[in-house]
Amino acid sequence: MSGAGTYLAAFLCGGILCLIGQLLIDKTKLTPARILVIYVVAGVILGATGLYRHLVDLCGAGATVPLTGFGYNLAKGAATGVAESGFLGALMGGITATAGGIAAAVFFGYLVAMLFKSKPKS
């Protein structure tokens, strides 16, 4: 796929995943936390079955950056860990594969907390 086609595929894939999340927020009584869990679990299930790999190949960052991508990386890391270390590798592999994303979330969350003052909801 060409450069512009890759960007368009990533944009559309990420946009569709966000659209689905927004529809779940607007049209159901699901809380954002439950939707987050649904997205991560969907990524794990689709990653474990090998279906999400096709989406990653087609859409690149549009599929790996959203929460479903986190679940996909978690499943991929767990499978790699099991192949290398057996049963304990299922626990270690998932954490190892997602460590960069977790570290970035903690760092940027801390940075934002330091730069901005929180306000109570009105």
XYZ file of N, CA and C in Angstrom:
366
model
N 0.850 -1.177 0.000
C 0.000 0.000 0.000
C 0.895 1.239 0.000
N 0.494 2.279 -0.690
C 1.291 3.496 -0.770
C 1.245 4.265 0.545
N 2.103 5.265 0.673
C 2.166 6.067 1.901
C 0.830 6.695 2.253
N 0.191 7.340 1.276
C -1.098 7.978 1.536
C -2.172 6.948 1.856
N -2.122 5.800 1.185
C -3.085 4.734 1.454
C -2.931 4.174 2.853
N -1.689 4.070 3.311
C -1.425 3.582 4.669
C -1.989 4.548 5.700
N -1.767 5.837 5.474
C -2.300 6.846 6.399
C -3.826 6.828 6.415
N -4.419 6.686 5.250
C -5.883 6.657 5.163
C -6.443 5.425 5.873
N -5.810 4.270 5.672
C -6.270 3.042 6.335
C -6.143 3.177 7.848
N -5.022 3.733 8.325
C -4.831 3.920 9.768
C -5.874 4.882 10.325
N -6.129 5.966 9.620
C -7.110 6.950 10.058
C -8.512 6.346 10.120
N -8.885 5.613 9.084
C -10.222 5.019 9.048
C -10.394 3.953 10.128
N -9.395 3.109 10.303
C -9.485 2.052 11.307
C -9.600 2.647 12.710
N -8.697 3.581 13.039
C -8.767 4.231 14.352
C -10.068 4.983 14.533
N -10.522 5.648 13.471
C -11.775 6.397 13.538
C -12.980 5.493 13.755
N -12.995 4.345 13.089
C -14.107 3.405 13.261
C -14.122 2.838 14.671
N -12.943 2.511 15.202
C -12.885 2.014 16.584
C -13.378 3.079 17.567
N -13.008 4.332 17.335
C -13.491 5.418 18.189
C -14.993 5.630 18.022
N -15.485 5.528 16.792
C -16.909 5.677 16.529
C -17.713 4.611 17.277
N -17.236 3.379 17.240
C -17.922 2.294 17.951
C -17.941 2.598 19.448
N -16.811 3.043 19.983
C -16.749 3.395 21.409
C -17.714 4.517 21.753
N -17.779 5.536 20.907
C -18.687 6.654 21.165
C -20.141 6.208 21.086
N -20.467 5.351 20.136
C -21.835 4.830 20.049
C -22.185 4.008 21.288
N -21.223 3.232 21.790
C -21.472 2.465 23.015
C -21.729 3.397 24.205
N -21.004 4.506 24.268
C -21.220 5.481 25.345
C -22.594 6.140 25.206
N -22.930 6.554 23.988
C -24.165 7.301 23.757
C -25.426 6.441 23.783
N -25.361 5.234 23.270
C -26.571 4.435 23.057
C -26.787 3.314 24.080
N -25.826 3.093 24.963
C -25.985 2.051 25.977
C -25.771 2.668 27.356
N -25.990 1.880 28.363
C -25.743 2.333 29.729
C -24.383 1.872 30.234
N -23.527 1.419 29.316
C -22.188 0.984 29.700
C -21.358 2.189 30.140
N -20.587 1.998 31.186
C -19.682 3.058 31.642
C -18.423 3.040 30.779
N -17.700 4.155 30.728
C -16.445 4.157 29.973
C -15.463 3.083 30.437
N -15.442 2.784 31.726
C -14.547 1.746 32.225
C -14.922 0.370 31.662
N -16.202 0.104 31.560
C -16.628 -1.187 31.000
C -16.332 -1.269 29.507
N -16.479 -0.152 28.812
C -16.156 -0.124 27.389
C -14.659 -0.349 27.203
N -13.842 0.242 28.058
C -12.400 0.022 28.023
C -12.087 -1.465 28.155
N -12.716 -2.109 29.120
C -12.494 -3.540 29.335
C -12.960 -4.338 28.121
N -14.090 -3.985 27.551
C -14.598 -4.674 26.360
C -13.590 -4.562 25.220
N -13.034 -3.370 25.015
C -12.061 -3.169 23.937
C -10.799 -3.990 24.162
N -10.276 -3.981 25.377
C -9.056 -4.738 25.660
C -9.314 -6.237 25.492
N -10.432 -6.727 26.031
C -10.752 -8.156 25.914
C -10.993 -8.530 24.452
N -11.650 -7.664 23.692
C -11.850 -7.937 22.264
C -10.510 -8.038 21.550
N -9.580 -7.160 21.886
C -8.243 -7.228 21.301
C -7.517 -8.510 21.660
N -7.671 -8.952 22.910
C -7.053 -10.213 23.340
C -7.648 -11.385 22.567
N -8.967 -11.432 22.485
C -9.632 -12.551 21.800
C -9.291 -12.552 20.308
N -9.375 -11.400 19.668
C -9.061 -11.323 18.241
C -7.582 -11.592 17.982
N -6.730 -11.167 18.916
C -5.300 -11.453 18.785
C -4.994 -12.919 18.974
N -5.647 -13.542 19.936
C -5.416 -14.968 20.209
C -5.894 -15.846 19.058
N -6.935 -15.418 18.368
C -7.447 -16.202 17.243
C -6.708 -15.904 15.936
N -5.858 -14.887 15.959
C -5.097 -14.534 14.761
C -5.812 -13.579 13.828
N -7.018 -13.167 14.155
C -7.784 -12.275 13.280
C -7.267 -10.834 13.324
N -6.794 -10.400 14.487
C -6.374 -8.997 14.622
C -5.094 -8.730 13.839
N -4.285 -9.761 13.615
C -3.027 -9.617 12.864
C -3.308 -9.052 11.468
N -4.388 -9.494 10.839
C -4.737 -8.999 9.503
C -5.060 -7.507 9.551
N -5.761 -7.086 10.589
C -6.092 -5.670 10.748
C -4.835 -4.843 10.980
N -3.904 -5.360 11.778
C -2.635 -4.671 12.031
C -1.832 -4.552 10.742
N -1.794 -5.617 9.959
C -1.068 -5.584 8.687
C -1.663 -4.554 7.727
N -2.973 -4.419 7.730
C -3.652 -3.497 6.828
C -3.608 -2.054 7.324
N -3.825 -1.853 8.626
C -4.026 -0.503 9.156
C -2.877 0.040 9.992
N -1.922 -0.769 10.355
C -0.773 -0.290 11.119
C -1.181 0.326 12.443
N -0.740 1.574 12.670
C -0.994 2.253 13.942
C -2.478 2.485 14.200
N -3.297 2.516 13.175
C -4.735 2.658 13.375
C -5.332 1.485 14.125
N -4.640 0.348 14.105
C -5.104 -0.834 14.820
C -4.314 -1.095 16.093
N -3.054 -0.634 16.158
C -2.230 -0.944 17.327
C -2.322 0.095 18.431
N -2.663 1.330 18.108
C -2.701 2.387 19.122
C -3.956 2.334 19.997
N -5.152 2.072 19.470
C -6.334 2.025 20.340
C -6.254 0.885 21.362
N -7.197 0.856 22.270
C -7.206 -0.139 23.346
C -7.260 -1.574 22.827
N -7.878 -1.785 21.703
C -7.892 -3.136 21.140
C -6.472 -3.570 20.784
N -5.651 -2.641 20.367
C -4.251 -2.933 20.076
C -3.482 -3.326 21.327
N -3.818 -2.706 22.456
C -3.195 -3.079 23.724
C -3.535 -4.534 24.060
N -4.791 -4.899 23.893
C -5.208 -6.283 24.132
C -4.525 -7.245 23.177
N -4.399 -6.830 21.920
C -3.708 -7.656 20.926
C -2.258 -7.890 21.335
N -1.554 -6.830 21.730
C -0.158 -6.971 22.161
C -0.048 -7.834 23.414
N -1.009 -7.712 24.303
C -1.033 -8.534 25.510
C -1.144 -10.015 25.146
N -2.049 -10.354 24.241
C -2.224 -11.752 23.814
C -0.995 -12.254 23.074
N -0.447 -11.421 22.197
C 0.743 -11.814 21.433
C 1.926 -12.059 22.370
N 2.096 -11.188 23.362
C 3.177 -11.357 24.323
C 2.994 -12.598 25.179
N 1.767 -12.867 25.581
C 1.496 -14.062 26.384
C 1.789 -15.331 25.580
N 1.411 -15.343 24.315
C 1.680 -16.513 23.469
C 3.184 -16.710 23.292
N 3.903 -15.634 23.086
C 5.358 -15.720 22.953
C 5.984 -16.200 24.258
N 5.496 -15.673 25.373
C 6.009 -16.073 26.681
C 5.776 -17.541 26.975
N 4.618 -18.061 26.604
C 4.323 -19.482 26.810
C 5.266 -20.337 25.961
N 5.500 -19.910 24.726
C 6.394 -20.666 23.842
C 7.820 -20.700 24.390
N 8.243 -19.614 25.048
C 9.614 -19.532 25.555
C 9.767 -20.092 26.964
N 8.800 -19.842 27.857
C 8.980 -20.155 29.281
C 7.904 -21.053 29.869
N 6.982 -21.535 29.089
C 5.922 -22.370 29.635
C 4.822 -21.541 30.281
N 4.143 -22.140 31.255
C 2.968 -21.512 31.864
C 3.261 -20.142 32.475
N 4.373 -19.998 33.192
C 4.704 -18.698 33.781
C 4.937 -17.630 32.718
N 5.347 -18.057 31.539
C 5.549 -17.128 30.441
C 4.269 -16.423 30.018
N 3.125 -17.039 30.289
C 1.844 -16.398 29.964
C 1.687 -15.109 30.752
N 2.155 -15.114 31.977
C 2.066 -13.908 32.800
C 3.170 -12.924 32.449
N 4.383 -13.411 32.323
C 5.524 -12.535 32.065
C 5.507 -11.974 30.648
N 5.118 -12.771 29.678
C 5.143 -12.333 28.287
C 4.190 -11.187 28.009
N 2.997 -11.243 28.580
C 2.022 -10.167 28.373
C 2.486 -8.847 28.951
N 3.055 -8.911 30.147
C 3.556 -7.684 30.779
C 4.758 -7.133 30.019
N 5.649 -8.018 29.591
C 6.823 -7.583 28.837
C 6.411 -6.915 27.529
N 5.446 -7.487 26.839
C 5.017 -6.949 25.548
C 4.330 -5.593 25.678
N 3.694 -5.341 26.802
C 2.944 -4.092 26.966
C 3.642 -3.089 27.881
N 4.856 -3.407 28.316
C 5.555 -2.555 29.280
C 5.760 -1.131 28.756
N 6.088 -0.989 27.489
C 6.297 0.347 26.925
C 5.041 1.201 27.004
N 3.908 0.629 26.648
C 2.642 1.365 26.699
C 2.236 1.707 28.119
N 2.446 0.772 29.038
C 2.115 1.027 30.440
C 3.008 2.122 31.000
N 4.311 2.044 30.716
C 5.248 3.062 31.203
C 4.908 4.443 30.644
N 4.555 4.507 29.362
C 4.186 5.788 28.756
C 2.922 6.352 29.398
N 1.933 5.500 29.655
C 0.687 5.955 30.275
C 0.945 6.507 31.676
N 1.776 5.812 32.455
C 2.093 6.285 33.803
C 2.863 7.598 33.739
N 3.874 7.666 32.868
C 4.693 8.875 32.762
C 3.861 10.083 32.332
N 3.095 9.935 31.257
C 2.328 11.074 30.761
C 1.176 11.431 31.696
N 0.600 10.447 32.364
C -0.420 10.742 33.375
C 0.158 11.566 34.507
N 1.359 11.201 34.964
C 2.049 11.951 36.023
C 2.391 13.353 35.541
N 2.890 13.461 34.300
C 3.258 14.759 33.744
C 2.051 15.689 33.674
N 0.941 15.195 33.202
C -0.276 16.009 33.105
C -0.753 16.406 34.500
N -0.663 15.486 35.459
C -1.068 15.790 36.829
C -0.199 16.891 37.438
N 1.061 16.928 37.053
C 1.969 17.956 37.576
C 1.741 19.310 36.902
N 1.348 19.307 35.640
C 1.197 20.551 34.894
C -0.149 21.236 35.089
N -1.184 20.466 35.394
C -2.515 21.027 35.487
C -3.118 20.764 36.855
N -3.906 21.716 37.315
C -4.575 21.563 38.602
C -5.947 20.949 38.372
N -6.262 19.923 39.151
C -7.558 19.267 38.986
C -8.652 20.132 39.611
N -9.842 20.029 39.048
C -10.985 20.773 39.544
C -12.109 19.796 39.838
N -12.887 20.061 40.855
C -14.033 19.170 41.128
C -15.096 19.351 40.049
N -15.841 18.282 39.786
C -16.944 18.374 38.834
C -18.047 19.244 39.430
N -18.649 20.046 38.579
C -19.743 20.933 39.049
C -21.078 20.289 38.863
